[in-house]
Amino acid sequence: MIGRIVGRLDDIPVGEGRAYTVDGTQIAIYRLRNGTLRALAATCPHQGGPLADGLIDNRVVVCPLHGRTYDLTTGTELDGGQPVCAYHASADHDGTIRLDGPSERTAASPPE
């Protein structure tokens, strides 16, 4: 998954996330208020919550089902639960979103 184009920056409102299917894997991409992008596996491993719908700040996303909290850079669950895979997302100058991954700082391996 190197340099995959997944969408347009304008598709994600600032401060929100959207889920994309990439190579058969659901990945949530978040547009942070500081202008950067983050990407994590889109499903909470606890009970399958949709992480793209979670509340975010510049550091974490909170699963909307049971409040599990994941670091947006590494995918680490902050209370010691199972992590999710983190990816590297960026926007080209024309607003195209590219996804690479998984991130070197990820806490979990991507699904096989």
Coordinates of C-alpha atoms in Angstrom, one line a residue:
M1 CA 0.0 0.0 0.0
I2 CA 2.5 2.6 -1.2
G3 CA 1.2 6.0 -2.4
R4 CA -2.4 4.8 -2.9
I5 CA -4.8 7.7 -3.8
V6 CA -7.9 7.3 -1.7
G7 CA -9.8 10.6 -2.1
R8 CA -9.9 14.3 -1.9
L9 CA -9.1 16.5 1.1
D10 CA -12.4 18.4 0.5
D11 CA -14.3 15.2 1.2
I12 CA -13.2 15.3 4.9
P13 CA -14.5 18.3 7.0
V14 CA -11.9 19.7 9.3
G15 CA -12.0 17.9 12.7
E16 CA -13.7 14.8 11.3
G17 CA -12.8 11.4 9.8
R18 CA -14.0 9.3 6.9
A19 CA -13.6 5.6 6.1
Y20 CA -12.1 4.4 2.9
T21 CA -11.6 0.9 1.6
V22 CA -8.0 0.3 0.5
D23 CA -7.0 -3.1 -0.8
G24 CA -10.0 -4.7 1.0
T25 CA -9.2 -3.0 4.3
Q26 CA -11.3 -0.2 5.9
I27 CA -9.1 2.7 6.9
A28 CA -10.2 5.8 8.7
I29 CA -8.5 9.1 7.6
Y30 CA -8.9 12.1 9.9
R31 CA -8.4 15.8 9.0
L32 CA -7.1 17.5 12.1
R33 CA -7.7 21.1 13.0
N34 CA -4.0 21.8 12.7
G35 CA -4.2 20.9 9.0
T36 CA -2.5 17.5 9.1
L37 CA -4.0 14.1 8.3
R38 CA -3.9 10.9 10.4
A39 CA -5.0 7.4 9.4
L40 CA -5.9 4.3 11.5
A41 CA -7.6 1.0 10.9
A42 CA -11.3 2.0 10.8
T43 CA -12.7 -0.7 13.2
C44 CA -12.3 -0.7 16.9
P45 CA -11.0 -4.1 18.0
H46 CA -13.0 -4.0 21.2
Q47 CA -16.5 -4.5 19.6
G48 CA -16.2 -3.3 16.1
G49 CA -17.0 0.4 16.6
P50 CA -16.6 2.7 13.6
L51 CA -13.5 4.7 14.4
A52 CA -14.0 7.2 11.5
D53 CA -17.1 8.4 13.4
G54 CA -15.2 8.9 16.7
L55 CA -14.5 12.3 18.3
I56 CA -10.9 13.5 17.6
D57 CA -8.5 16.1 18.8
N58 CA -4.9 16.6 17.5
R59 CA -3.8 13.5 19.4
V60 CA -6.5 10.8 19.8
V61 CA -9.8 9.4 18.5
V62 CA -12.4 8.1 20.9
C63 CA -14.5 5.1 19.7
P64 CA -18.2 6.2 19.6
L65 CA -19.4 2.8 21.0
H66 CA -17.5 2.3 24.3
G67 CA -15.0 5.2 24.6
R68 CA -11.8 3.3 23.8
T69 CA -9.2 5.9 23.0
Y70 CA -6.5 5.5 20.3
D71 CA -3.4 7.5 19.6
L72 CA -3.7 8.9 16.1
T73 CA 0.0 8.5 15.4
T74 CA 0.7 5.0 16.7
G75 CA -2.7 3.3 17.0
T76 CA -2.0 2.5 20.7
E77 CA -5.1 2.2 22.9
L78 CA -4.4 4.5 25.9
D79 CA -5.8 2.1 28.5
G80 CA -3.7 -0.8 27.4
G81 CA -6.3 -2.5 25.1
Q82 CA -5.6 -4.0 21.7
P83 CA -4.1 -1.4 19.4
V84 CA -5.1 -0.6 15.8
C85 CA -2.8 -0.3 12.8
A86 CA -1.7 3.3 12.0
Y87 CA -0.9 4.5 8.5
H88 CA 0.7 7.5 7.0
A89 CA -1.7 9.8 5.1
S90 CA -0.8 13.1 3.3
A91 CA -2.3 15.5 0.9
D92 CA -0.8 16.6 -2.4
H93 CA -0.7 20.2 -3.4
D94 CA -3.9 19.6 -5.5
G95 CA -5.8 18.2 -2.5
T96 CA -5.4 14.5 -3.4
I97 CA -5.1 12.3 -0.3
R98 CA -2.4 9.6 -0.4
L99 CA -2.1 6.7 1.9
D100 CA 1.1 4.9 2.7
G101 CA 1.4 2.3 5.3
P102 CA 1.5 1.1 7.8
S103 CA 3.2 3.9 9.7
E104 CA 6.7 3.1 11.1
R105 CA 5.3 4.1 14.5
T106 CA 2.3 1.9 14.4
A107 CA 1.5 -0.2 17.5
A108 CA -0.2 -3.0 15.5
S109 CA 0.5 -4.9 12.3
P110 CA -2.0 -4.5 9.4
P111 CA -4.5 -7.3 8.9
E112 CA -3.4 -10.1 6.6

